[in-house]
Coordinates of C-alpha atoms in Angstrom, one line a residue:
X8 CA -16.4 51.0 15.9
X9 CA -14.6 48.0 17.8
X10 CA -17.5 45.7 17.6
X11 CA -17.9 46.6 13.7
X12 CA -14.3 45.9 12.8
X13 CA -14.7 42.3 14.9
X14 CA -17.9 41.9 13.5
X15 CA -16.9 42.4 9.9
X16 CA -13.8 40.2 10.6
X17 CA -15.9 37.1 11.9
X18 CA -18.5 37.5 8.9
X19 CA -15.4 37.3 6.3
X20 CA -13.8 34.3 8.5
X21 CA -17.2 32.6 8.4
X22 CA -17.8 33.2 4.7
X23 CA -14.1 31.9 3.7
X24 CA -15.1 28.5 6.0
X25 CA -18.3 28.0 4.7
X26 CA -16.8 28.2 0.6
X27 CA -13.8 26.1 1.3
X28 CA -15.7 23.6 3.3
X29 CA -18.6 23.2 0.6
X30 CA -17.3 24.3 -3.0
X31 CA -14.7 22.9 -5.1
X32 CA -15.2 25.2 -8.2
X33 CA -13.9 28.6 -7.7
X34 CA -14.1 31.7 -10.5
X35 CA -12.2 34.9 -9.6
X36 CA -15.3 36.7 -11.3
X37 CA -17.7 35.3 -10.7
X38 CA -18.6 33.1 -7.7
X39 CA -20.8 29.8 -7.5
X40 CA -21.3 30.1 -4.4
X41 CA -24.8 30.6 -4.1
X42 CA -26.0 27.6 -6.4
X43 CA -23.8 25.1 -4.6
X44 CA -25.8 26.2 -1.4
X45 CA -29.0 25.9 -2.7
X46 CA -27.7 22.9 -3.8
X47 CA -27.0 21.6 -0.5
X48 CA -30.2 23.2 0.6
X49 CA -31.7 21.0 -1.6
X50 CA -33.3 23.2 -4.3
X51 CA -33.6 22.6 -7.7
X52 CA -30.1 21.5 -9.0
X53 CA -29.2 23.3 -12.5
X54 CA -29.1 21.0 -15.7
X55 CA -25.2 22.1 -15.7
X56 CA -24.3 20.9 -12.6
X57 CA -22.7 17.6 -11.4
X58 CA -22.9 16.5 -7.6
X59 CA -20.2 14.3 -6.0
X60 CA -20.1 12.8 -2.9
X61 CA -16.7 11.5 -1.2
X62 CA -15.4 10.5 2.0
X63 CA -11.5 11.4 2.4
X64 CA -10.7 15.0 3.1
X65 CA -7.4 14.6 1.4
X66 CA -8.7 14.0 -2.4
X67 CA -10.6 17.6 -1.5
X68 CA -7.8 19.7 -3.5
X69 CA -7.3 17.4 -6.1
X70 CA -11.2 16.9 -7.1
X71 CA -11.4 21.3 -7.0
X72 CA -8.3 21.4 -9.4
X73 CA -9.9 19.3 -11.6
X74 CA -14.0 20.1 -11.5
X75 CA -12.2 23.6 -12.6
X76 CA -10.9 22.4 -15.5
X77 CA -14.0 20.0 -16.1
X78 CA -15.9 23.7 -15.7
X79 CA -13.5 25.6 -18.3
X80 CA -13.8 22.9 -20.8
X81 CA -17.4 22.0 -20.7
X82 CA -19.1 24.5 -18.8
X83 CA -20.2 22.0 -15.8
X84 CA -20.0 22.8 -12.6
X85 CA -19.7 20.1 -10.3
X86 CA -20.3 20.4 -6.5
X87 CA -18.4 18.1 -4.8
X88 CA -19.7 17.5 -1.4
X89 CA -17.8 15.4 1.8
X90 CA -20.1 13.2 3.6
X91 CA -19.3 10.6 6.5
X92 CA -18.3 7.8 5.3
X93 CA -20.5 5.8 8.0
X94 CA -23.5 4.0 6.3
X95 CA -22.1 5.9 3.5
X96 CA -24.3 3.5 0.4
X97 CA -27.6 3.9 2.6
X98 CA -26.9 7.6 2.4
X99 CA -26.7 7.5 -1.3
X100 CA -29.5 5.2 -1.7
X101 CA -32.0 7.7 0.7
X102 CA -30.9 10.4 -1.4
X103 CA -31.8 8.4 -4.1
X104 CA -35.2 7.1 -4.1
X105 CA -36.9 9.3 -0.9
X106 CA -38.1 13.1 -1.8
X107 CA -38.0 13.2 1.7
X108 CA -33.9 13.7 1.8
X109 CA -32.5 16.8 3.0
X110 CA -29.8 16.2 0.5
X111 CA -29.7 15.8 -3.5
X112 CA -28.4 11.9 -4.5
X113 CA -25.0 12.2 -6.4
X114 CA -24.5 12.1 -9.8
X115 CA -21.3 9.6 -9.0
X116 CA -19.5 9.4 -6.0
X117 CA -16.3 7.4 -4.5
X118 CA -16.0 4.6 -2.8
X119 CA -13.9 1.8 -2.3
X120 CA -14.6 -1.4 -4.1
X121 CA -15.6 -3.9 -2.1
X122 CA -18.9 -1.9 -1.6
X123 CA -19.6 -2.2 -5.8
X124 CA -21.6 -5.6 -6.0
X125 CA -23.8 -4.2 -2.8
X126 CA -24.4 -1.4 -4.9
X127 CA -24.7 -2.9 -8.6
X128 CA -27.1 -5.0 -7.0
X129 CA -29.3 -1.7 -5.9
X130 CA -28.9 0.2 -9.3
X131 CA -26.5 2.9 -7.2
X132 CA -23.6 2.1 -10.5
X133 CA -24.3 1.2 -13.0
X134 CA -21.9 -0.2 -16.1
X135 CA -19.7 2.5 -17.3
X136 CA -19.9 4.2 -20.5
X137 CA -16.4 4.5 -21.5
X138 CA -16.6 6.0 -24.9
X139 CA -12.9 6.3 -25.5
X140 CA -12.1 2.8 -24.0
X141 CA -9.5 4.4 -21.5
X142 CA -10.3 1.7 -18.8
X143 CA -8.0 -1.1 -20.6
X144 CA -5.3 -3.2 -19.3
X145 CA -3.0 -0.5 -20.9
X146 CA -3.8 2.1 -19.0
X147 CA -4.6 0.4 -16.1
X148 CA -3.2 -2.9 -14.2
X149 CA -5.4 -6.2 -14.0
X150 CA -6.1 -6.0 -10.1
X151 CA -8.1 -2.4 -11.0
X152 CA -9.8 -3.9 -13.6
X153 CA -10.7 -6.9 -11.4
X154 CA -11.7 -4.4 -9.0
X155 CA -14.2 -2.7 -10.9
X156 CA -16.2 -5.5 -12.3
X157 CA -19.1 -7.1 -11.4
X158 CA -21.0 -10.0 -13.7
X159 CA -18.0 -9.1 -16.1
X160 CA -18.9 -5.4 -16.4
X161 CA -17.0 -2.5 -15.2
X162 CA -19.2 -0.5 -13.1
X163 CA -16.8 2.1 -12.1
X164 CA -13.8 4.2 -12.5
X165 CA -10.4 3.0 -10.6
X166 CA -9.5 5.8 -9.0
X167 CA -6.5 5.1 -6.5
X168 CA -5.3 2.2 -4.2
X169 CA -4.0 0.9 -1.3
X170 CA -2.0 -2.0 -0.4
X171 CA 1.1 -3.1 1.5
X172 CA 5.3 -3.8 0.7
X173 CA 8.0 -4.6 1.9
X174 CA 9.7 -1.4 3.4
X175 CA 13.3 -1.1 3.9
X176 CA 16.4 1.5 5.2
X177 CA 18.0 2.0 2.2
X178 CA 20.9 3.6 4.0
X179 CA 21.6 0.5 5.9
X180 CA 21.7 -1.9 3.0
X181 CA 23.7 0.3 0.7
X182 CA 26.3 0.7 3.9
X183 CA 26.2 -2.8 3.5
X184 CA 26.5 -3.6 0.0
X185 CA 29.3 -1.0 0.0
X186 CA 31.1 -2.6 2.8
X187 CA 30.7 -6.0 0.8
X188 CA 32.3 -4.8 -2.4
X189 CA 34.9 -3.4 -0.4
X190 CA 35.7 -6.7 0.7
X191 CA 36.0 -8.4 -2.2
X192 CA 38.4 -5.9 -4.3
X193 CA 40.7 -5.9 -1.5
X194 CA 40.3 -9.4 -1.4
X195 CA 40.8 -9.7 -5.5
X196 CA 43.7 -7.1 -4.8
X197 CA 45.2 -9.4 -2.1
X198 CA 44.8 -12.7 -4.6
X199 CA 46.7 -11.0 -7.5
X200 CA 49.1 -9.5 -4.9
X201 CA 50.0 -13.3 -3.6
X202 CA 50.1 -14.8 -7.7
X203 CA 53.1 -12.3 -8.5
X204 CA 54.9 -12.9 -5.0
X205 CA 54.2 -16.9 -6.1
X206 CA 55.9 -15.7 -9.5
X207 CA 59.3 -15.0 -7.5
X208 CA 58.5 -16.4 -3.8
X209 CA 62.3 -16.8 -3.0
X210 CA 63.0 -13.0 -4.0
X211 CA 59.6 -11.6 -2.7
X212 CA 59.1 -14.0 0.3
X213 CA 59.4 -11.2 2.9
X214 CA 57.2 -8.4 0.5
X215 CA 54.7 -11.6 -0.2
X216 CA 54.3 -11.6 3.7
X217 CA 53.8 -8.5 4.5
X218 CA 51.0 -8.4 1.8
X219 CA 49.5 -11.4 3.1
X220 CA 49.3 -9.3 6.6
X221 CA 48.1 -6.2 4.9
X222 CA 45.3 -8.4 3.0
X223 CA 44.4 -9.7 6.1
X224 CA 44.1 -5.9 8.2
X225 CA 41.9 -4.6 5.0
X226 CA 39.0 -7.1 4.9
X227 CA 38.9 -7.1 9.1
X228 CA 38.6 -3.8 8.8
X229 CA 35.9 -3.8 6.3
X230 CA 33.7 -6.2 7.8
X231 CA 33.9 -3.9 11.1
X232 CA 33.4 -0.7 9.0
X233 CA 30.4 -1.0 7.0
X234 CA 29.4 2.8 8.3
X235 CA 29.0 5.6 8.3
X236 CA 25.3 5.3 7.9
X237 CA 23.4 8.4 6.6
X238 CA 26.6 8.8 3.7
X239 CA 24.5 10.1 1.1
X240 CA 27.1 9.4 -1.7
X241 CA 27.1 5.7 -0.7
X242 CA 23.2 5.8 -1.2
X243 CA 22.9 7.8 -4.6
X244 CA 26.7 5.6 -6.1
X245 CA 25.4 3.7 -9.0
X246 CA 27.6 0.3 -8.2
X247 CA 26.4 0.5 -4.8
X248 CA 22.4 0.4 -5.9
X249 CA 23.1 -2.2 -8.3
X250 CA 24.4 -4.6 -5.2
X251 CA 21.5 -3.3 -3.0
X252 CA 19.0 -4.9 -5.7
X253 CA 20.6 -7.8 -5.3
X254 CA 20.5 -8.1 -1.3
X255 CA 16.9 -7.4 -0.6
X256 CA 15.3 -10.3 1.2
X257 CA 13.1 -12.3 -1.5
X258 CA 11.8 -14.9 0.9
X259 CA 11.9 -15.3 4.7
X260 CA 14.9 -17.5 4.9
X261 CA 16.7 -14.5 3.4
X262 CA 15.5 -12.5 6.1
X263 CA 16.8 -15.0 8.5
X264 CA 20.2 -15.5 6.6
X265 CA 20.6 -11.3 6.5
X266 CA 19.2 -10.9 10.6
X267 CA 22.2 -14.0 11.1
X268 CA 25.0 -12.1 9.5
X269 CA 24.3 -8.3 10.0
X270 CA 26.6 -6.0 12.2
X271 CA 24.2 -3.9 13.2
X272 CA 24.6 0.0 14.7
X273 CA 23.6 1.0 18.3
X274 CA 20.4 2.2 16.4
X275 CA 18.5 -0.9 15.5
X276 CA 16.8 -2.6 17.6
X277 CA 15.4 -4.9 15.4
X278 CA 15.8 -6.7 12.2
X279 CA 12.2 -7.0 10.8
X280 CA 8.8 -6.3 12.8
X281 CA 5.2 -6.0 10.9
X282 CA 1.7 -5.8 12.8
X283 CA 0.7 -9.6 13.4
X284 CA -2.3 -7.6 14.8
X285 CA -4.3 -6.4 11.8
X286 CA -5.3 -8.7 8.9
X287 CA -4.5 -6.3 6.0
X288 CA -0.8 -6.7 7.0
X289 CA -1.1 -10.5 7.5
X290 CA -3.1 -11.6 4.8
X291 CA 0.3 -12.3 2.5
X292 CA 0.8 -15.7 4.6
X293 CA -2.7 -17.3 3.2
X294 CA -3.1 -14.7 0.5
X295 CA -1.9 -16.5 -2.3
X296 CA -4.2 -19.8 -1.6
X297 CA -7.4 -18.5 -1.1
X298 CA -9.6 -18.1 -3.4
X299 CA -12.7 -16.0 -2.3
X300 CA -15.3 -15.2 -5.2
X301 CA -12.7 -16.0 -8.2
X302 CA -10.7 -12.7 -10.0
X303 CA -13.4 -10.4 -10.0
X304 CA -14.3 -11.2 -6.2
X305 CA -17.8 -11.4 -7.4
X306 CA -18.7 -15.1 -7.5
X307 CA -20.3 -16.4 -4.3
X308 CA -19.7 -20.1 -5.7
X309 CA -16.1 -19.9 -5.2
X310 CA -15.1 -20.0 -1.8
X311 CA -12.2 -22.1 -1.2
X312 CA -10.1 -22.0 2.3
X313 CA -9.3 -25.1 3.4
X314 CA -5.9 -26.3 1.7
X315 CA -2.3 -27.2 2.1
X316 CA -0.6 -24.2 1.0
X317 CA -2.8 -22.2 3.0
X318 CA -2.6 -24.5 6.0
X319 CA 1.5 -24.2 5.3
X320 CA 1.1 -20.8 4.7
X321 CA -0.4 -20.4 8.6
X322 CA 2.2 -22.6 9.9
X323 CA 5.1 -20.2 8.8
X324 CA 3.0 -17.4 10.5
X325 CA 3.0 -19.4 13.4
X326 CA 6.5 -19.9 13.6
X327 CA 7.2 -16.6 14.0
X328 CA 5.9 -16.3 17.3
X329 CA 9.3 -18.1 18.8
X330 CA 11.3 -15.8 17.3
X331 CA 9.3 -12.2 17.6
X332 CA 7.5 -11.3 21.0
X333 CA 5.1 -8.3 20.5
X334 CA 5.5 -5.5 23.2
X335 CA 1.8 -4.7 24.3
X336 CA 2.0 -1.2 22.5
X337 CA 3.2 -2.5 19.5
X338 CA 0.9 -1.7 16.5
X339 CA 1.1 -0.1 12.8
X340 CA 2.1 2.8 13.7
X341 CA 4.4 2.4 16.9
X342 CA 6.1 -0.2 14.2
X343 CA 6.2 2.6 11.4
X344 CA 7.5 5.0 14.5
X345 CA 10.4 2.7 15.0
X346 CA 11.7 2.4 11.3
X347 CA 11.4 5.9 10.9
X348 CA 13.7 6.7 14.2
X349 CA 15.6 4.2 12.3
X350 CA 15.0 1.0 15.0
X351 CA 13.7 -1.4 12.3
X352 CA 15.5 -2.2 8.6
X353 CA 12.5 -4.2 7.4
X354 CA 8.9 -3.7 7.8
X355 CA 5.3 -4.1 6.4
X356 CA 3.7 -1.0 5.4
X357 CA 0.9 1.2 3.2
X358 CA 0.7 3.9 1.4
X359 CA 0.3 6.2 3.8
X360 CA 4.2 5.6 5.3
X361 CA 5.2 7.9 2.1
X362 CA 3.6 11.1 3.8
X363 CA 5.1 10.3 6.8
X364 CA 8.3 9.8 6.3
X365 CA 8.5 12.8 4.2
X366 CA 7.2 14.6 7.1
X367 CA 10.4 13.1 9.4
X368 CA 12.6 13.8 6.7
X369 CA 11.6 17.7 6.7
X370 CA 11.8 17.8 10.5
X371 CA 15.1 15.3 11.0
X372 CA 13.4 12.8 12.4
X373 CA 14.0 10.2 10.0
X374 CA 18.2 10.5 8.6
X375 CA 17.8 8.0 6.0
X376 CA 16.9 7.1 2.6
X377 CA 14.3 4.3 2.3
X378 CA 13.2 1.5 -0.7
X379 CA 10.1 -0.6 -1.8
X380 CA 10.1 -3.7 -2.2
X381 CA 7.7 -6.8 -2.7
X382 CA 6.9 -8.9 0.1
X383 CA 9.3 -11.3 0.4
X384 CA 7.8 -15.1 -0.1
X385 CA 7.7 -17.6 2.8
X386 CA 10.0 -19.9 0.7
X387 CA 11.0 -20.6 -2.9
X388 CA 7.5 -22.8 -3.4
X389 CA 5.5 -21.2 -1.0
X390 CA 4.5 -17.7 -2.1
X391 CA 3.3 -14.2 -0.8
X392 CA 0.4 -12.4 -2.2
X393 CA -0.9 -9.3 -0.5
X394 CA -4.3 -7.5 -0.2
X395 CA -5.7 -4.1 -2.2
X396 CA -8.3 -2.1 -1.9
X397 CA -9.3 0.0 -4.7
X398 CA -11.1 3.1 -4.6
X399 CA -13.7 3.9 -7.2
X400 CA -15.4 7.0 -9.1
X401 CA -18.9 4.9 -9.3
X402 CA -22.2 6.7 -11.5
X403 CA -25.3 6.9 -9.4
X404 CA -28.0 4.7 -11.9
X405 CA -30.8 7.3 -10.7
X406 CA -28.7 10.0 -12.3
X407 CA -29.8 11.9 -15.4
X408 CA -26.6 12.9 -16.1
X409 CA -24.7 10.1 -16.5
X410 CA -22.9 11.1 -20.1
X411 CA -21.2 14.4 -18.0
X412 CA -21.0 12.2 -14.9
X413 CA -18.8 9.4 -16.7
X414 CA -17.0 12.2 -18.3
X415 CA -16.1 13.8 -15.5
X416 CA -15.3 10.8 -13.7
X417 CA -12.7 9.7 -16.8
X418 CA -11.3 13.2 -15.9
X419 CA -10.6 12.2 -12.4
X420 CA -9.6 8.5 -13.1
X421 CA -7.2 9.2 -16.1
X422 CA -7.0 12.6 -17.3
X423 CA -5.7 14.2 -14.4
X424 CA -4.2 11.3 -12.7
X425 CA -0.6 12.3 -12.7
X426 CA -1.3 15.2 -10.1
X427 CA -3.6 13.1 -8.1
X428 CA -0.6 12.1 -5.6
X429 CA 0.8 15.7 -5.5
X430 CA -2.5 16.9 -4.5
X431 CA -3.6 14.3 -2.1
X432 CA -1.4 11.8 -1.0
X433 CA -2.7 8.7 -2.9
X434 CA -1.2 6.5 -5.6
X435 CA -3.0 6.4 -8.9
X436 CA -4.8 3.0 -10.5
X437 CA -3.4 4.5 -13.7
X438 CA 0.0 2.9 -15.5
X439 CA 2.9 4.6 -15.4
X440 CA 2.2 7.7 -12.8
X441 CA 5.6 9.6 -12.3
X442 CA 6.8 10.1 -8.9
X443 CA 9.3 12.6 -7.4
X444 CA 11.1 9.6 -5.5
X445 CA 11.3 6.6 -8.3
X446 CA 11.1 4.0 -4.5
X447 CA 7.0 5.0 -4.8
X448 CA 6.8 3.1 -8.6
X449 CA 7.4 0.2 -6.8
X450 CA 4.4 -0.3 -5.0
X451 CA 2.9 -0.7 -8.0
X452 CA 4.7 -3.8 -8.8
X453 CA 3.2 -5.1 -5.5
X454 CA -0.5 -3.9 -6.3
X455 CA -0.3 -5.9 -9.8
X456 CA 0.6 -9.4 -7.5
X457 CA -2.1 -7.9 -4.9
X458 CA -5.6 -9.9 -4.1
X459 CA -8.6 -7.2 -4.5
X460 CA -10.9 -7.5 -1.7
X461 CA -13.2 -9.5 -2.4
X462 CA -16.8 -7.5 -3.1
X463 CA -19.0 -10.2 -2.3
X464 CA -22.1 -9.5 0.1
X465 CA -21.4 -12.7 1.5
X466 CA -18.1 -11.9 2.6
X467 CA -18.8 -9.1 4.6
X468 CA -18.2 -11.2 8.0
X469 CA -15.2 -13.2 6.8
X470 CA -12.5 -10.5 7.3
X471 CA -13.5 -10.6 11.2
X472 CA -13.4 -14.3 11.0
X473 CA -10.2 -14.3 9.4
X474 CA -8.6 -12.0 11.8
X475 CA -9.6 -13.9 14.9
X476 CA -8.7 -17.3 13.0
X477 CA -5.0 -15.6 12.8
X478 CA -5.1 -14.6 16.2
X479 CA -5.9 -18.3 17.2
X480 CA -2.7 -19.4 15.0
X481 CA -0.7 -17.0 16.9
X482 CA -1.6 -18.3 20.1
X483 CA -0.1 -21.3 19.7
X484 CA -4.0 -23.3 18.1
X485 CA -3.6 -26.0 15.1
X486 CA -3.3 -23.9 12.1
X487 CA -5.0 -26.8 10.1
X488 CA -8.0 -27.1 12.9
X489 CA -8.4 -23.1 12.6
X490 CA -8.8 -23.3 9.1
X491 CA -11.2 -25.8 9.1
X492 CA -13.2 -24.6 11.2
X493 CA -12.9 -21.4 9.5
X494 CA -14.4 -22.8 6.3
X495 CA -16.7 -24.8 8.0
X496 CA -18.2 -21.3 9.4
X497 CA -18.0 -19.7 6.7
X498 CA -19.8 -22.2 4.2
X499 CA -16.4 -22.7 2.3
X500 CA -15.8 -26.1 0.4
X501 CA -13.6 -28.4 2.7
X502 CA -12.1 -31.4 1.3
X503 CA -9.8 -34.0 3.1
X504 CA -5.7 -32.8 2.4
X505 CA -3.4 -35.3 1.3
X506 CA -0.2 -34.2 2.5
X507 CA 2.5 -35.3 -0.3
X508 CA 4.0 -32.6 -1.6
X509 CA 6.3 -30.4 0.4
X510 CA 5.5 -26.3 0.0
X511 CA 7.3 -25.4 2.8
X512 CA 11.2 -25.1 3.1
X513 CA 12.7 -25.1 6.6
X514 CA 13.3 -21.9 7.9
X515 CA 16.7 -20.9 8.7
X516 CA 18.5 -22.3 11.6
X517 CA 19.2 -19.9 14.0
X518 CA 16.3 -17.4 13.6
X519 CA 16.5 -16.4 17.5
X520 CA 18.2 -13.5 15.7
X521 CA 15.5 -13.0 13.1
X522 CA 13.7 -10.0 14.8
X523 CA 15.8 -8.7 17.5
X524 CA 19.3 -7.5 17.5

């Protein structure tokens, strides 16, 4: 009787595993079950049914809420299945074209955009058909829409995206900006205190003193007490945001001016760190002065690196280095570690800091309100621009079911869009997505300024060449020998730079105190 019980037990663990690892469509009368594993058996697929193929676990909630609704209002099922993301466009193309596949092609899958020209070029998406013209710049910002092209079609559906900001403790600067307009009303106080004792100095020259002396105690004592941090009032007081907006670093000299100037608790350790290790989070120094297969990233004929911004651009990068030593375990996420113990104010991060903060918040880990922010340029001529990648909801061009396929795929893109970060985490291509904490809407301010990766096949290598030309910067080489050589490798044009016009302010005197307390 034992060995039925844990017999019966396993077989209902085993069955519950094998659904939720395989189905996203679920009826409470009447299971589907069976036909999604013949499915994946690879037996005949039913006329109503819709395969998908994705790669992140975390959208698997999100796509199951929606292929239900897809179900209830069309009577489709869809399938959606998660593969490996390794070799993930060979898969689809084997699927494809060989009978010999263990596994029936997708009717449309996801996948981020860089890998759309590779797979225009092989008939794996094809233009889509957007019969309701949702996929506009209304509905969706310019870098999606540059995203999703290829010779000036859209062959996909933007989906979500990823990019970096500037991340800040918003506790911190709203401690300071209240601090700041505490000095200044007692200091407006103390000015209309002296013009009336002025009025009668003779009679009032003792009371004028003493407020003199009393001015004088108030704004030491505010300079010294720009705490408590963690006073949520201070945070959530209208005035005090209203300052805030107008302390956040724009450029790096304002990060130098604010690191000069800031009384720091026993808690920070450091003013501003990013990872100088990975290219995503380094591309902003260059970012804005490359130009790497035009808008739509699709145009092998435009391959400009070598020039004096971007040689500037690399300089400023450089300079860092004598003001910010690395420690050798310092990476993304020791970096996003420390701001959330609260031993940073400033950092560089993505999308996926949102999760985990929330996470420290729940657990008390992190005691602090944060903000977004744009990256802040390297000077008032010489500007930031960051990288994106966008991730796509592509139609298979072997499909026959391309009509349900885009359908669905508008469902997912636009449709159901405003759940898509309540169910998985990621932030919506769509305009005007609402969020719980309104600090999330501004990434999308820095995903508009964003660079799309580019999708050319000819670019595959240049991110690794770009990285290790960085790394060469920041060991002290000739930025405008790297980049040089950098276009010379990777066939770029390379013309002679005549220095005459200055894009780079100085940086801050003083900046010993730019990244350490």
């Amino acid at each position: 009787m034992n060995r039925r019980i844990t017999s019966i037990i396993l077989l209902l663990i085993l069955m519950g595993g094998l659904v939720k690892h395989a189905f996203v469509d679920f009826d409470a009368e009447k299971s589907d079950s069976t036909i999604a594993q013949k499915i994946i058996q690879k037996e005949e697929v039913p006329d109503n049914t819709l395969i998908l193929w994705y790669t992140d676990s975390s959208l698997e909630e999100y796509i199951a809420d929606v292929a239900l609704a897809y179900k209830q209002e069309t009577g489709m099922e869809v399938v959606a299945e998660l593969v490996d993301g390794i070799d993930y466009l060979e898969s689809i193309n084997f699927a494809s074209v060989n009978e010999s596949s263990t596994k029936p092609a997708p009717d449309l899958y996801i996948t981020t955009h860089d890998n759309l020209m590779k797979a225009y070029l092989a008939g794996l998406a094809v233009p889509i058909i957007d019969s309701e013209e949702k996929v506009c710049e209304n509905n969706f910002p310019e870098t999606a829409l540059h995203a999703i092209s290829c010779d000036g079609k859209y062959v996909a559906y933007p989906l979500y995206y990823e990019t970096n900001f500037f991340l800040y403790n918003k506790t911190y600067m709203a401690s300071i900006a209240q601090g700041r307009m505490e000095a200044e009303n007692d200091k407006a106080e103390g000015e209309i205190a002296q013009a009336e004792a002025d009025e009668n100095k003779e009679a009032l020259k003792e009371e004028a003193a003493d407020t003199v002396e009393t001015e004088t105690d108030i704004q030491e004592e505010a300079v010294i007490e720009e705490e408590p941090y963690g006073d949520e009032e201070v945070v959530a007081d209208p005035e005090v945001l209203e300052r805030l907006a107008t302390m956040i670093p724009s450029t790096i000299d304002d990060i130098t001016t604010f690191a000069n100037n800031y009384e720091a608790p026993d808690t920070v350790e450091a003013v501003f760190k990013w990872d100088v290790t990975d290219i995503f989070y380094n591309y902003f120094f260059v970012g804005n002065y490359l130009e790497v297969g035009g808008e739509d990233g699709d145009n092998n004929a435009i391959f400009n690196l070598y020039n004096q911004q971007a040689v500037e651009g690399l300089k400023v990068y450089q300079n860092m280095d004598k003001y910010f030593t690395m420690e050798d375990n310092d990476n993304y996420e020791s970096i996003l570690k420390q701001f959330i113990e609260g031993k940073l104010v400033f950092t560089i991060a993505t999308t996926d800091a949102f999760a985990k903060i929330q996470e420290a918040q729940m657990d008390g880990t992190f005691k602090y309100e944060y903000g977004v922010a744009i990256i802040p340029d390297m000077s008032n001529v010489l500007r930031a621009r960051g990288l994106s990648v966008t991730d796509a909801v592509a139609i298979n061009g072997y499909s026959e079911k391309k009509e349900a396929a885009n359908l669905f795929a508008t469902r997912l893109c636009f449709d159901s869009a405003d759940s898509l970060y309540l169910k998985s985490g990621k932030l919506a291509c769509k305009r005007d997505v609402p969020y719980e904490n309104t600090e999330i809407n501004n990434v999308m301010t820095e995903y508009q300024k964003s660079m799309p990766l580019p999708k050319m096949i000819e670019t595959s290598n240049f991110w690794l060449q770009l990285e290790i030309a960085f790394s060469k910067v920041y060991s002290g080489e000739d930025p405008e020998k790297v980049l040089r050589d950098l276009a010379d490798t990777m066939g770029g044009q390379i013309e002679e730079i005549t220095y005459s016009i200055p894009v780079q302010e100085s940086i801050g005197a003083g900046v010993q105190t730019f990244f350490t307390k």
